[in-house]
Amino acid sequence: MAHPLQAFFGRIRLFSTLTADELNDVLRAVRPVQLPAGQRLFRQGQAGDAAFVVESGAVEIYTEGPGGEVVVATLGPGEVIGELSLLDGSPRSASARAQGDTSLFRLDKQEFDFLRQNLRPAAYKLMRSMAMTLCDRLRETNDHIGDLLAPPPDAKAEAPPARAKGGWLSRVLFRGDR
Amino acid sequence: MSEAVDRLLSRVPLLKGLNPREMKVLREHLRPRQLAPGQLLFNEGDPGRGCFVVLSGRIGVYKKLRDGKAERLAVLTPGALVGHMALIDNKPRSAACRAEDTPVVLVELQRAEFDQLFNAHSPFAFKIVDRISTDLTERLRAATERLTEAHRTQDTRQRRALAQAAAEAVNGQAGVVDLDDIDLDSITVEVTTDFSRRMRTPIG
């Protein structure tokens, strides 16, 4: 019998390559979370121990730095937050909080690791999808490195630091800058 | 494949700890390739058809800069993995790779074969995806650390050095590979003999 959340999750790109059975594996481990408006979901720098999917409402992703707070994205229903932390639990690169009253689904890294250790195809399909995101970021990084290594147009003048094109790398490199 | 090749493969950080059954699967899907000094392995922008392990010689990783010149980002030596992003996504090569001033011997794992193994839920394929994911995470972390420092410094020489360090993090050899007890010359002979016996022409 299909899990009631199959239809909702099946439309999300990260989960789109999973079969119904594989999706069930994941959904069994997913838990609902309710956040009142303004409540923080996680903080920049905290160890990443879960991924989230927005069910209703919206989540603001923001960075905190010497220049103050910068909202870098607002994520709505069907969007995934923090999935890369499932790979290695690395510190959150930004903070997240509920914009209005928001409900989400939470997948703990521990649950994901259990699927991974048991060689469940669901875990590896998700991992491959996440690795695709990492590949895109590495390519973006490589392109930016090329820009930094290019000789300046005027050999005498100092080249201004090249701002990174693309959203993700700019956010990482200039976190908190105004 | 000989014991020497097996031993070398088992030193590749991404392949360490594969059990005998998984090594057998790997060996069944590896194709020998060889390059003359300076010969191109693949060009920036080419479709990514597979990944390679360097068995002997040196591979240079080159990126085209906006002035059209190619900058060498890293050098890969025996035990290094080349082009493994091709096993994850289907996007064009982000840099060119060519043999440096030596002939190069490699083995190739083609994406199409790897996909088949993955879709059949081969534990070997799953482990490789796991390892590659960890490797990519680490490269990205190291590179963004260097680039963040690069953007904070006003010193152009230091900025360039940090950019080069970031390039090495993205494109270089992950992990030191200790090959002192492996006869690389015998591997070269063995793989090139096997190569001519199979009479397979290099593709792409």
Short mmCIF file of C-alpha atoms in Angstrom, two decimals, chain B residues 5-137:
data_model
loop_
_atom_site.label_atom_id
_atom_site.label_comp_id
_atom_site.label_asym_id
_atom_site.label_seq_id
_atom_site.Cartn_x
_atom_site.Cartn_y
_atom_site.Cartn_z
CA VAL B 5 48.03 -3.73 -11.18
CA ASP B 6 45.73 -5.08 -8.46
CA ARG B 7 48.02 -3.76 -5.78
CA LEU B 8 48.17 -0.35 -7.42
CA LEU B 9 44.40 -0.19 -7.79
CA SER B 10 43.93 -1.09 -4.14
CA ARG B 11 46.08 1.94 -3.21
CA VAL B 12 43.82 4.38 -5.03
CA PRO B 13 42.12 6.18 -2.14
CA LEU B 14 38.70 5.90 -3.78
CA LEU B 15 39.10 2.14 -4.23
CA LYS B 16 40.62 1.31 -0.84
CA GLY B 17 38.78 -1.27 1.19
CA LEU B 18 36.77 -2.76 -1.66
CA ASN B 19 36.25 -6.44 -0.88
CA PRO B 20 37.52 -9.17 -3.26
CA ARG B 21 34.11 -9.54 -4.91
CA GLU B 22 33.91 -5.80 -5.57
CA MET B 23 37.50 -5.72 -6.90
CA LYS B 24 36.51 -8.52 -9.26
CA VAL B 25 33.59 -6.45 -10.57
CA LEU B 26 35.92 -3.49 -11.02
CA ARG B 27 38.54 -5.54 -12.87
CA GLU B 28 35.91 -6.97 -15.22
CA HIS B 29 34.94 -3.46 -16.33
CA LEU B 30 38.32 -1.78 -16.69
CA ARG B 31 39.66 -1.11 -20.19
CA PRO B 32 43.35 -0.36 -20.82
CA ARG B 33 44.25 2.94 -22.50
CA GLN B 34 47.58 4.42 -23.45
CA LEU B 35 48.77 7.86 -24.50
CA ALA B 36 51.93 9.12 -26.20
CA PRO B 37 53.70 12.09 -24.57
CA GLY B 38 51.54 15.19 -25.05
CA GLN B 39 48.55 13.23 -26.35
CA LEU B 40 45.11 14.46 -25.34
CA LEU B 41 42.98 12.20 -23.12
CA PHE B 42 39.93 14.45 -23.36
CA ASN B 43 39.25 18.10 -24.09
CA GLU B 44 37.44 20.70 -21.98
CA GLY B 45 33.78 20.58 -23.09
CA ASP B 46 33.93 16.97 -24.34
CA PRO B 47 31.16 14.63 -23.20
CA GLY B 48 32.27 12.72 -20.11
CA ARG B 49 32.30 9.08 -21.16
CA GLY B 50 34.04 7.59 -18.14
CA CYS B 51 36.72 7.90 -15.50
CA PHE B 52 40.32 6.74 -15.45
CA VAL B 53 43.03 5.57 -13.07
CA VAL B 54 46.61 6.58 -13.93
CA LEU B 55 48.87 3.51 -13.87
CA SER B 56 52.07 5.10 -15.11
CA GLY B 57 53.26 8.47 -16.41
CA ARG B 58 51.89 11.94 -15.65
CA ILE B 59 48.66 13.64 -16.71
CA GLY B 60 48.31 17.42 -16.81
CA VAL B 61 44.92 19.04 -16.09
CA TYR B 62 44.44 22.22 -18.15
CA LYS B 63 41.77 24.93 -18.19
CA LYS B 64 41.26 27.56 -20.90
CA LEU B 65 41.45 31.05 -19.45
CA ARG B 66 39.53 34.01 -20.85
CA ASP B 67 42.58 35.12 -22.88
CA GLY B 68 42.44 31.77 -24.70
CA LYS B 69 45.62 30.36 -23.13
CA ALA B 70 45.54 27.10 -21.20
CA GLU B 71 46.61 27.11 -17.55
CA ARG B 72 47.79 23.92 -15.92
CA LEU B 73 45.76 23.36 -12.76
CA ALA B 74 47.25 20.09 -11.51
CA VAL B 75 49.46 17.11 -12.37
CA LEU B 76 48.19 13.59 -11.77
CA THR B 77 50.54 10.67 -11.14
CA PRO B 78 50.09 6.88 -10.77
CA GLY B 79 47.23 6.01 -8.45
CA ALA B 80 45.29 9.16 -9.29
CA LEU B 81 41.67 9.11 -10.41
CA VAL B 82 40.85 11.26 -13.45
CA GLY B 83 37.44 12.55 -14.50
CA HIS B 84 35.33 10.81 -11.89
CA MET B 85 32.54 13.40 -12.06
CA ALA B 86 31.54 11.61 -15.29
CA LEU B 87 30.29 8.69 -13.20
CA ILE B 88 27.90 11.02 -11.38
CA ASP B 89 26.46 13.36 -14.01
CA ASN B 90 26.39 13.65 -17.75
CA LYS B 91 27.93 17.09 -18.12
CA PRO B 92 30.86 18.18 -20.30
CA ARG B 93 34.43 17.87 -19.02
CA SER B 94 35.34 20.93 -16.95
CA ALA B 95 39.01 20.81 -17.95
CA ALA B 96 41.27 19.12 -20.49
CA CYS B 97 43.61 16.27 -19.60
CA ARG B 98 46.67 15.29 -21.59
CA ALA B 99 49.79 13.19 -21.11
CA GLU B 100 52.71 15.35 -19.96
CA ASP B 101 56.25 14.68 -21.15
CA THR B 102 55.93 10.89 -20.65
CA PRO B 103 53.81 8.14 -22.23
CA VAL B 104 50.85 7.40 -20.01
CA VAL B 105 49.09 4.14 -19.22
CA LEU B 106 45.60 4.23 -17.73
CA VAL B 107 42.59 2.04 -17.14
CA GLU B 108 39.11 3.32 -17.93
CA LEU B 109 35.74 2.65 -16.34
CA GLN B 110 33.04 3.73 -18.78
CA ARG B 111 29.97 5.55 -17.59
CA ALA B 112 27.54 3.32 -19.52
CA GLU B 113 28.90 0.22 -17.78
CA PHE B 114 28.94 1.92 -14.39
CA ASP B 115 25.28 2.98 -14.88
CA GLN B 116 24.31 -0.62 -15.62
CA LEU B 117 26.00 -1.77 -12.42
CA PHE B 118 24.35 1.02 -10.42
CA ASN B 119 20.89 0.27 -11.84
CA ALA B 120 21.41 -3.40 -10.98
CA HIS B 121 22.15 -2.29 -7.38
CA SER B 122 25.70 -3.61 -7.47
CA PRO B 123 27.29 -3.03 -4.03
CA PHE B 124 30.47 -2.08 -5.91
CA ALA B 125 28.66 0.76 -7.71
CA PHE B 126 27.02 1.92 -4.49
CA LYS B 127 30.34 2.02 -2.67
CA ILE B 128 31.91 4.00 -5.53
CA VAL B 129 29.10 6.58 -5.42
CA ASP B 130 29.58 6.82 -1.65
CA ARG B 131 33.33 7.32 -2.01
CA ILE B 132 32.98 9.84 -4.83
CA SER B 133 30.41 11.84 -2.83
CA THR B 134 32.78 12.05 0.13
CA ASP B 135 35.65 12.99 -2.18
CA LEU B 136 33.64 15.75 -3.89
CA THR B 137 32.53 17.18 -0.53
#
